[in-house]
GROMACS .gro file of C-alpha atoms in nm:
model
  428
    1MET     CA    1   1.199   2.365   6.898
    2PRO     CA    2   1.268   2.211   7.241
    3LYS     CA    3   1.308   1.834   7.241
    4GLY     CA    4   0.983   1.652   7.316
    5GLU     CA    5   0.758   1.949   7.228
    6LYS     CA    6   0.520   1.867   6.947
    7LYS     CA    7   0.344   2.113   6.721
    8LYS     CA    8  -0.022   2.041   6.654
    9VAL     CA    9  -0.162   2.051   6.301
   10VAL     CA   10  -0.540   2.045   6.254
   11VAL     CA   11  -0.658   1.938   5.909
   12ILE     CA   12  -1.022   2.006   5.822
   13GLY     CA   13  -1.132   1.783   5.536
   14VAL     CA   14  -0.972   1.458   5.419
   15GLY     CA   15  -1.035   1.497   5.048
   16PHE     CA   16  -0.761   1.509   4.786
   17GLY     CA   17  -0.571   1.800   4.943
   18GLY     CA   18  -0.618   1.709   5.307
   19LEU     CA   19  -0.518   1.345   5.254
   20GLN     CA   20  -0.197   1.438   5.073
   21ALA     CA   21  -0.103   1.681   5.350
   22ILE     CA   22  -0.170   1.426   5.625
   23LYS     CA   23   0.028   1.151   5.455
   24LYS     CA   24   0.333   1.374   5.425
   25LEU     CA   25   0.304   1.528   5.771
   26SER     CA   26   0.258   1.189   5.937
   27LYS     CA   27   0.623   1.114   5.861
   28GLU     CA   28   0.725   1.394   6.098
   29GLU     CA   29   0.754   1.261   6.453
   30ASP     CA   30   0.757   1.612   6.601
   31LEU     CA   31   0.403   1.678   6.482
   32GLU     CA   32   0.063   1.584   6.627
   33ILE     CA   33  -0.203   1.575   6.355
   34ILE     CA   34  -0.577   1.606   6.410
   35ALA     CA   35  -0.793   1.517   6.107
   36ILE     CA   36  -1.159   1.626   6.113
   37ASP     CA   37  -1.412   1.539   5.844
   38LYS     CA   38  -1.791   1.520   5.840
   39LYS     CA   39  -1.768   1.205   5.625
   40ASN     CA   40  -1.600   0.884   5.734
   41HIS     CA   41  -1.456   0.817   5.389
   42HIS     CA   42  -1.222   0.959   5.130
   43LEU     CA   43  -1.406   0.999   4.798
   44PHE     CA   44  -1.264   0.979   4.446
   45GLN     CA   45  -1.495   1.247   4.307
   46PRO     CA   46  -1.399   1.223   3.937
   47LEU     CA   47  -1.586   0.891   3.916
   48LEU     CA   48  -1.898   0.997   4.103
   49TYR     CA   49  -2.089   1.017   3.776
   50GLN     CA   50  -2.031   0.641   3.725
   51VAL     CA   51  -2.197   0.569   4.058
   52ALA     CA   52  -2.482   0.801   3.953
   53THR     CA   53  -2.529   0.607   3.630
   54ALA     CA   54  -2.501   0.258   3.784
   55VAL     CA   55  -2.163   0.159   3.639
   56LEU     CA   56  -1.979   0.153   3.973
   57SER     CA   57  -2.086   0.092   4.332
   58PRO     CA   58  -2.011   0.344   4.611
   59ALA     CA   59  -1.745   0.122   4.767
   60ASP     CA   60  -1.554   0.125   4.437
   61ILE     CA   61  -1.470   0.495   4.467
   62ALA     CA   62  -1.472   0.553   4.843
   63ILE     CA   63  -1.249   0.415   5.115
   64PRO     CA   64  -1.286   0.461   5.493
   65THR     CA   65  -1.067   0.743   5.621
   66ARG     CA   66  -0.943   0.540   5.916
   67SER     CA   67  -0.820   0.261   5.689
   68LEU     CA   68  -0.604   0.518   5.510
   69ILE     CA   69  -0.455   0.714   5.800
   70GLY     CA   70  -0.593   0.564   6.123
   71ASP     CA   71  -0.289   0.342   6.177
   72LYS     CA   72  -0.047   0.635   6.178
   73LYS     CA   73   0.063   0.689   6.538
   74ASN     CA   74   0.069   1.069   6.528
   75VAL     CA   75  -0.268   1.107   6.349
   76THR     CA   76  -0.601   1.126   6.535
   77VAL     CA   77  -0.918   1.111   6.326
   78TYR     CA   78  -1.249   1.268   6.433
   79LEU     CA   79  -1.582   1.233   6.254
   80GLY     CA   80  -1.761   1.564   6.286
   81GLU     CA   81  -1.858   1.889   6.121
   82VAL     CA   82  -1.653   2.197   6.206
   83GLU     CA   83  -1.885   2.479   6.310
   84LYS     CA   84  -1.635   2.757   6.363
   85VAL     CA   85  -1.268   2.848   6.341
   86ASP     CA   86  -1.141   3.117   6.579
   87ILE     CA   87  -0.838   3.235   6.388
   88GLN     CA   88  -0.727   3.469   6.667
   89ALA     CA   89  -0.748   3.215   6.949
   90LYS     CA   90  -0.621   2.937   6.719
   91LYS     CA   91  -0.915   2.710   6.801
   92VAL     CA   92  -1.140   2.485   6.597
   93TYR     CA   93  -1.490   2.402   6.726
   94PHE     CA   94  -1.679   2.087   6.621
   95GLN     CA   95  -1.943   1.850   6.765
   96GLY     CA   96  -1.933   2.019   7.107
   97HIS     CA   97  -1.555   1.989   7.122
   98SER     CA   98  -1.264   2.221   7.049
   99GLU     CA   99  -0.903   2.176   6.942
  100ASP     CA  100  -0.615   2.419   6.967
  101TYR     CA  101  -0.369   2.430   6.679
  102ASP     CA  102  -0.027   2.556   6.588
  103TYR     CA  103  -0.104   2.508   6.220
  104LEU     CA  104  -0.439   2.484   6.046
  105ILE     CA  105  -0.500   2.333   5.702
  106LEU     CA  106  -0.849   2.408   5.576
  107ALA     CA  107  -0.935   2.169   5.293
  108ALA     CA  108  -1.311   2.149   5.337
  109GLY     CA  109  -1.401   2.149   4.967
  110ALA     CA  110  -1.709   2.286   4.796
  111LYS     CA  111  -2.076   2.214   4.733
  112SER     CA  112  -2.312   2.283   4.446
  113GLY     CA  113  -2.373   2.654   4.390
  114TYR     CA  114  -2.683   2.791   4.219
  115PHE     CA  115  -2.571   3.149   4.149
  116GLY     CA  116  -2.819   3.292   4.397
  117ASN     CA  117  -3.110   3.070   4.288
  118ASP     CA  118  -3.109   2.842   4.590
  119HIS     CA  119  -3.478   2.757   4.543
  120TRP     CA  120  -3.370   2.547   4.241
  121LYS     CA  121  -3.225   2.291   4.485
  122LYS     CA  122  -3.576   2.164   4.551
  123TYR     CA  123  -3.620   2.049   4.191
  124SER     CA  124  -3.266   1.939   4.101
  125VAL     CA  125  -2.973   1.751   4.246
  126GLY     CA  126  -2.602   1.828   4.228
  127LEU     CA  127  -2.316   1.580   4.218
  128LYS     CA  128  -2.064   1.644   4.496
  129SER     CA  129  -2.107   1.345   4.729
  130LEU     CA  130  -2.203   0.978   4.741
  131LYS     CA  131  -2.544   1.082   4.869
  132ASP     CA  132  -2.591   1.296   4.558
  133ALA     CA  133  -2.474   1.017   4.328
  134LEU     CA  134  -2.712   0.765   4.484
  135SER     CA  135  -2.996   1.014   4.465
  136ILE     CA  136  -2.933   1.062   4.092
  137ARG     CA  137  -2.905   0.688   4.040
  138THR     CA  138  -3.239   0.633   4.216
  139LYS     CA  139  -3.404   0.908   4.010
  140ILE     CA  140  -3.280   0.766   3.681
  141LEU     CA  141  -3.361   0.402   3.754
  142THR     CA  142  -3.699   0.490   3.905
  143SER     CA  143  -3.784   0.703   3.602
  144PHE     CA  144  -3.768   0.393   3.379
  145GLU     CA  145  -3.999   0.206   3.615
  146GLN     CA  146  -4.243   0.499   3.640
  147ALA     CA  147  -4.253   0.531   3.262
  148GLU     CA  148  -4.322   0.158   3.230
  149LEU     CA  149  -4.622   0.196   3.463
  150ALA     CA  150  -4.746   0.530   3.331
  151GLY     CA  151  -4.994   0.412   3.066
  152ASP     CA  152  -4.996   0.765   2.924
  153PRO     CA  153  -4.733   0.830   2.652
  154GLU     CA  154  -4.701   1.196   2.753
  155VAL     CA  155  -4.643   1.109   3.118
  156ALA     CA  156  -4.392   0.843   3.018
  157LYS     CA  157  -4.216   1.096   2.796
  158LYS     CA  158  -4.168   1.334   3.088
  159HIS     CA  159  -4.020   1.055   3.300
  160LEU     CA  160  -3.772   0.977   3.022
  161ASN     CA  161  -3.654   1.337   2.985
  162TYR     CA  162  -3.319   1.402   3.155
  163VAL     CA  163  -3.173   1.750   3.178
  164ILE     CA  164  -2.814   1.820   3.278
  165ILE     CA  165  -2.722   2.182   3.342
  166GLY     CA  166  -2.355   2.266   3.299
  167GLY     CA  167  -2.125   2.173   3.011
  168GLY     CA  168  -1.803   2.116   3.202
  169PRO     CA  169  -1.645   1.770   3.240
  170THR     CA  170  -1.908   1.654   3.493
  171GLY     CA  171  -2.200   1.756   3.270
  172VAL     CA  172  -2.046   1.604   2.958
  173GLU     CA  173  -1.964   1.277   3.136
  174LEU     CA  174  -2.311   1.251   3.288
  175ALA     CA  175  -2.484   1.321   2.955
  176GLY     CA  176  -2.282   1.058   2.772
  177SER     CA  177  -2.326   0.799   3.045
  178ILE     CA  178  -2.705   0.849   3.077
  179ALA     CA  179  -2.734   0.822   2.698
  180GLU     CA  180  -2.550   0.487   2.700
  181LEU     CA  181  -2.756   0.358   2.993
  182SER     CA  182  -3.093   0.443   2.838
  183HIS     CA  183  -3.021   0.398   2.467
  184GLU     CA  184  -2.810   0.084   2.491
  185ILE     CA  185  -2.775  -0.093   2.826
  186VAL     CA  186  -3.137  -0.123   2.947
  187ARG     CA  187  -3.314  -0.084   2.614
  188ASN     CA  188  -3.421  -0.447   2.581
  189GLU     CA  189  -3.525  -0.489   2.943
  190PHE     CA  190  -3.855  -0.297   2.921
  191HIS     CA  191  -4.155  -0.393   2.706
  192THR     CA  192  -4.418  -0.123   2.758
  193ILE     CA  193  -4.175   0.160   2.686
  194ASP     CA  194  -3.859   0.199   2.482
  195PRO     CA  195  -3.583   0.351   2.699
  196GLY     CA  196  -3.402   0.421   2.374
  197LEU     CA  197  -3.650   0.705   2.320
  198ALA     CA  198  -3.520   0.880   2.631
  199LYS     CA  199  -3.420   1.239   2.567
  200ILE     CA  200  -3.105   1.376   2.727
  201THR     CA  201  -3.052   1.752   2.711
  202LEU     CA  202  -2.724   1.918   2.809
  203ILE     CA  203  -2.747   2.293   2.870
  204GLU     CA  204  -2.444   2.523   2.883
  205ALA     CA  205  -2.463   2.902   2.922
  206SER     CA  206  -2.130   2.977   2.754
  207PRO     CA  207  -2.074   2.944   2.377
  208ARG     CA  208  -1.916   2.596   2.394
  209LEU     CA  209  -1.878   2.287   2.606
  210LEU     CA  210  -1.561   2.219   2.807
  211ALA     CA  211  -1.450   2.582   2.813
  212ALA     CA  212  -1.111   2.491   2.964
  213PHE     CA  213  -1.028   2.273   2.663
  214ALA     CA  214  -0.911   2.369   2.314
  215PRO     CA  215  -1.203   2.469   2.086
  216LYS     CA  216  -1.148   2.169   1.856
  217LEU     CA  217  -1.180   1.930   2.150
  218SER     CA  218  -1.496   2.110   2.265
  219GLU     CA  219  -1.647   2.072   1.920
  220PHE     CA  220  -1.545   1.705   1.907
  221ALA     CA  221  -1.719   1.642   2.241
  222LYS     CA  222  -2.035   1.815   2.116
  223ILE     CA  223  -2.046   1.613   1.794
  224ARG     CA  224  -1.989   1.282   1.973
  225LEU     CA  225  -2.257   1.357   2.232
  226GLU     CA  226  -2.504   1.443   1.957
  227LYS     CA  227  -2.423   1.114   1.783
  228ARG     CA  228  -2.522   0.946   2.109
  229GLY     CA  229  -2.859   1.120   2.097
  230VAL     CA  230  -2.785   1.404   2.338
  231GLU     CA  231  -2.935   1.743   2.258
  232VAL     CA  232  -2.661   1.999   2.328
  233LEU     CA  233  -2.771   2.357   2.391
  234THR     CA  234  -2.480   2.600   2.418
  235GLY     CA  235  -2.516   2.974   2.474
  236THR     CA  236  -2.837   2.891   2.660
  237LYS     CA  237  -2.924   3.029   3.003
  238VAL     CA  238  -3.156   2.856   3.246
  239LEU     CA  239  -3.435   3.091   3.351
  240GLU     CA  240  -3.616   2.871   3.601
  241ILE     CA  241  -3.627   2.520   3.742
  242ASP     CA  242  -3.953   2.399   3.893
  243GLN     CA  243  -4.173   2.092   3.928
  244ASN     CA  244  -4.245   2.095   3.554
  245GLY     CA  245  -3.884   2.095   3.440
  246VAL     CA  246  -3.640   2.354   3.311
  247LYS     CA  247  -3.736   2.684   3.155
  248ILE     CA  248  -3.507   2.836   2.895
  249GLU     CA  249  -3.573   3.118   2.654
  250GLY     CA  250  -3.859   3.023   2.428
  251ARG     CA  251  -3.960   2.693   2.586
  252THR     CA  252  -3.981   2.467   2.887
  253ILE     CA  253  -3.813   2.127   2.883
  254PRO     CA  254  -4.038   1.890   3.083
  255SER     CA  255  -3.836   1.667   3.313
  256SER     CA  256  -3.857   1.482   3.642
  257THR     CA  257  -3.479   1.441   3.656
  258VAL     CA  258  -3.277   1.763   3.653
  259ILE     CA  259  -2.908   1.741   3.739
  260TRP     CA  260  -2.712   2.052   3.833
  261ALA     CA  261  -2.347   2.053   3.720
  262ALA     CA  262  -2.311   2.423   3.647
  263GLY     CA  263  -2.145   2.574   3.949
  264VAL     CA  264  -1.998   2.527   4.293
  265GLN     CA  265  -1.992   2.721   4.618
  266ALA     CA  266  -1.713   2.690   4.872
  267ASN     CA  267  -1.792   2.527   5.204
  268SER     CA  268  -1.933   2.792   5.438
  269ILE     CA  269  -1.675   2.721   5.709
  270GLY     CA  270  -1.430   2.936   5.513
  271ALA     CA  271  -1.630   3.247   5.601
  272SER     CA  272  -1.565   3.192   5.973
  273LEU     CA  273  -1.198   3.279   5.920
  274GLY     CA  274  -1.294   3.641   5.868
  275ALA     CA  275  -1.067   3.659   5.564
  276PRO     CA  276  -1.168   3.808   5.225
  277THR     CA  277  -1.364   3.573   4.999
  278ASP     CA  278  -1.468   3.582   4.634
  279ARG     CA  279  -1.823   3.560   4.497
  280MET     CA  280  -1.808   3.178   4.519
  281GLY     CA  281  -1.717   3.196   4.887
  282ARG     CA  282  -1.358   3.084   4.830
  283VAL     CA  283  -1.101   3.224   5.074
  284MET     CA  284  -0.842   3.454   4.918
  285VAL     CA  285  -0.491   3.324   4.988
  286ASP     CA  286  -0.139   3.451   4.925
  287GLU     CA  287   0.148   3.289   4.735
  288PHE     CA  288   0.205   3.048   5.026
  289CYS     CA  289  -0.162   2.935   5.040
  290ASN     CA  290  -0.193   3.135   5.363
  291VAL     CA  291  -0.465   3.366   5.488
  292GLU     CA  292  -0.300   3.707   5.481
  293GLY     CA  293  -0.139   3.789   5.815
  294HIS     CA  294  -0.166   3.431   5.937
  295PRO     CA  295   0.130   3.218   5.823
  296GLU     CA  296  -0.003   2.933   6.039
  297VAL     CA  297  -0.335   2.910   5.850
  298PHE     CA  298  -0.340   2.736   5.510
  299VAL     CA  299  -0.643   2.711   5.280
  300ILE     CA  300  -0.622   2.468   4.988
  301GLY     CA  301  -0.830   2.302   4.719
  302ASP     CA  302  -1.183   2.400   4.617
  303ILE     CA  303  -1.229   2.628   4.918
  304ALA     CA  304  -0.929   2.847   4.822
  305ASN     CA  305  -0.891   3.124   4.566
  306TYR     CA  306  -0.527   3.107   4.461
  307SER     CA  307  -0.465   3.371   4.196
  308LYS     CA  308  -0.130   3.527   4.286
  309GLY     CA  309   0.050   3.613   3.962
  310LEU     CA  310  -0.220   3.442   3.755
  311GLU     CA  311  -0.478   3.576   3.510
  312LYS     CA  312  -0.749   3.374   3.683
  313PRO     CA  313  -0.772   3.158   3.996
  314LEU     CA  314  -0.657   2.798   3.984
  315PRO     CA  315  -0.946   2.564   3.895
  316GLY     CA  316  -1.124   2.350   4.152
  317VAL     CA  317  -0.983   2.019   4.033
  318SER     CA  318  -0.814   1.735   4.220
  319PRO     CA  319  -0.457   1.793   4.085
  320VAL     CA  320  -0.459   2.146   4.231
  321ALA     CA  321  -0.572   2.023   4.572
  322MET     CA  322  -0.322   1.736   4.576
  323GLN     CA  323  -0.028   1.957   4.484
  324GLN     CA  324  -0.130   2.220   4.739
  325GLY     CA  325  -0.167   1.952   5.006
  326ARG     CA  326   0.185   1.825   4.949
  327TYR     CA  327   0.316   2.181   4.927
  328VAL     CA  328   0.177   2.306   5.260
  329ALA     CA  329   0.298   1.989   5.430
  330SER     CA  330   0.647   2.064   5.301
  331LEU     CA  331   0.623   2.423   5.431
  332ILE     CA  332   0.523   2.306   5.778
  333ARG     CA  333   0.804   2.052   5.786
  334GLY     CA  334   1.039   2.324   5.664
  335ASP     CA  335   0.925   2.558   5.942
  336LEU     CA  336   1.036   2.297   6.196
  337ARG     CA  337   1.384   2.327   6.047
  338SER     CA  338   1.372   2.707   6.007
  339LYS     CA  339   1.378   2.683   5.627
  340LYS     CA  340   1.277   2.980   5.416
  341ARG     CA  341   0.941   2.941   5.248
  342LYS     CA  342   0.908   2.933   4.869
  343PRO     CA  343   0.584   3.029   4.687
  344PHE     CA  344   0.350   2.763   4.550
  345HIS     CA  345   0.371   2.688   4.179
  346TYR     CA  346   0.110   2.470   4.015
  347LEU     CA  347   0.224   2.218   3.754
  348ASP     CA  348  -0.064   2.176   3.510
  349LYS     CA  349  -0.072   1.809   3.411
  350GLY     CA  350  -0.360   1.864   3.171
  351SER     CA  351  -0.735   1.808   3.157
  352MET     CA  352  -0.953   1.524   3.038
  353ALA     CA  353  -1.316   1.426   3.009
  354THR     CA  354  -1.483   1.109   2.886
  355ILE     CA  355  -1.777   1.130   2.650
  356GLY     CA  356  -1.866   0.763   2.658
  357ARG     CA  357  -1.751   0.420   2.546
  358GLN     CA  358  -1.426   0.458   2.346
  359ASP     CA  359  -1.457   0.836   2.343
  360ALA     CA  360  -1.279   1.098   2.550
  361VAL     CA  361  -1.081   1.419   2.512
  362ALA     CA  362  -0.752   1.503   2.682
  363GLN     CA  363  -0.499   1.782   2.660
  364VAL     CA  364  -0.166   1.858   2.820
  365GLY     CA  365  -0.032   2.192   2.705
  366ASN     CA  366  -0.037   2.180   2.324
  367PHE     CA  367  -0.070   1.801   2.320
  368ARG     CA  368  -0.421   1.680   2.232
  369LEU     CA  369  -0.589   1.341   2.238
  370ARG     CA  370  -0.943   1.246   2.140
  371GLY     CA  371  -1.153   0.943   2.060
  372PHE     CA  372  -1.025   0.596   2.150
  373PHE     CA  373  -0.673   0.703   2.250
  374GLY     CA  374  -0.810   0.980   2.469
  375TRP     CA  375  -1.045   0.729   2.629
  376PHE     CA  376  -0.764   0.479   2.692
  377VAL     CA  377  -0.548   0.748   2.859
  378TRP     CA  378  -0.850   0.857   3.065
  379LEU     CA  379  -0.897   0.498   3.189
  380PHE     CA  380  -0.531   0.462   3.284
  381ILE     CA  381  -0.509   0.796   3.467
  382HIS     CA  382  -0.824   0.732   3.670
  383ILE     CA  383  -0.706   0.387   3.776
  384PHE     CA  384  -0.359   0.522   3.860
  385TYR     CA  385  -0.484   0.800   4.087
  386GLN     CA  386  -0.753   0.592   4.257
  387VAL     CA  387  -0.679   0.552   4.629
  388GLY     CA  388  -0.650   0.197   4.759
  389PHE     CA  389  -0.529  -0.116   4.579
  390LYS     CA  390  -0.862  -0.297   4.627
  391ASN     CA  391  -1.048  -0.008   4.465
  392LYS     CA  392  -0.809  -0.005   4.168
  393ILE     CA  393  -0.865  -0.376   4.108
  394SER     CA  394  -1.242  -0.355   4.162
  395ILE     CA  395  -1.282  -0.067   3.917
  396PHE     CA  396  -1.056  -0.232   3.658
  397ILE     CA  397  -1.253  -0.559   3.671
  398THR     CA  398  -1.586  -0.375   3.655
  399TRP     CA  399  -1.475  -0.169   3.356
  400VAL     CA  400  -1.348  -0.477   3.170
  401TRP     CA  401  -1.674  -0.663   3.239
  402SER     CA  402  -1.885  -0.361   3.137
  403TYR     CA  403  -1.683  -0.322   2.817
  404ILE     CA  404  -1.722  -0.687   2.720
  405THR     CA  405  -2.089  -0.724   2.812
  406PHE     CA  406  -2.206  -0.363   2.761
  407ARG     CA  407  -2.388  -0.381   3.096
  408ALA     CA  408  -2.412  -0.171   3.412
  409GLU     CA  409  -2.461  -0.405   3.706
  410ALA     CA  410  -2.494  -0.154   3.994
  411ARG     CA  411  -2.860  -0.085   3.909
  412LEU     CA  412  -3.003  -0.116   4.258
  413ILE     CA  413  -3.285   0.103   4.383
  414GLN     CA  414  -3.226   0.096   4.756
  415ASP     CA  415  -3.569   0.218   4.866
  416GLU     CA  416  -3.879   0.003   4.843
  417ILE     CA  417  -4.173   0.118   4.634
  418GLU     CA  418  -4.477   0.198   4.845
  419SER     CA  419  -4.841   0.168   4.739
  420ASN     CA  420  -5.003   0.488   4.609
  421SER     CA  421  -4.654   0.623   4.548
  422ASN     CA  422  -4.488   0.743   4.230
  423GLY     CA  423  -4.164   0.589   4.347
  424PRO     CA  424  -3.913   0.587   4.629
  425SER     CA  425  -3.832   0.915   4.796
  426THR     CA  426  -3.507   1.065   4.671
  427PRO     CA  427  -3.338   1.344   4.867
  428ASN     CA  428  -3.249   1.665   4.682
   0.00000   0.00000   0.00000
């Protein structure tokens, strides 16, 4: 490459994968990096459920993008939503602007997917963003207040019914956390109703919870959730979600708070590449995380289907995105030095999910942890991988205080209650 000529790398999405790629590429003086994201913050998604259940505040798990990479001289950050990628012309279009690129890293993530039942969005809320988490938090906290005002035991009962659909880590963590909030934390703060009578139902279509975990860990999670008062329905398909609640075979579960944690759909921008996609909208990539025929275009994280040499695609979890982000950055840096590319290999560092206070499951290969030791490891790992020193300290202090006092202090309903209203409006 001629001296003084810089290659331009456009990175779409500054989540786990995009951030790792940018950090590594920013060390290369011969590169100009353009980062585009429709959010102005990097989000630590694994702890979103704790914002949703009033344990943590949004600022505990999110940090402004510019504070992370804005001071790097060869990185320019734009806030905007990418509308189109012209893979032939090597152009990205966003917010009325366009950028050429020599390399493109698409790390735009995923959103909640309803398996073709998009009308269910109206009556449920997913958990993929801070907006979602705050919406869930408002729904839960408002439901206690509405039940307190109801006057009718049957109406109050509906307000205190919480249904979570999806028995993966997110669903399990939400169910356990809502159970602790209602059955323990706020139980003595209401006098007309007993929040301890709240009913939490976790629905999973497959035969067991936490399908990616060993069967014994799945069974342990189920037993511990049931001890916390959660009704666990496995092998149960949702037939309908409407204003009355959730319909399953044989009955309808009345609920005003339905949380969708059952599936995801890749960000639609992936389709604009014109490359093959799977049924979830993920872009099919080769062993180098490239779109076939385009060695300059990388797709990583939740928006990518990486299945080369594997029985099934890599899961949409943060370790995959982070490793892919570092990998593609290394390939680009290697290209500048005419190094031969080597295929991506994922190092599985294990899986974990917390069930509640002093309870979690974790596995790395054949190594298993559960109960208190699993919970302790879960705490350590989530503090370790949190971005930003301030956030690490803030979360640690909050967790210690919550453990000692058994309280959740982030119980703020941001919207004001209006007269002749059942509660604040909450976006779905």
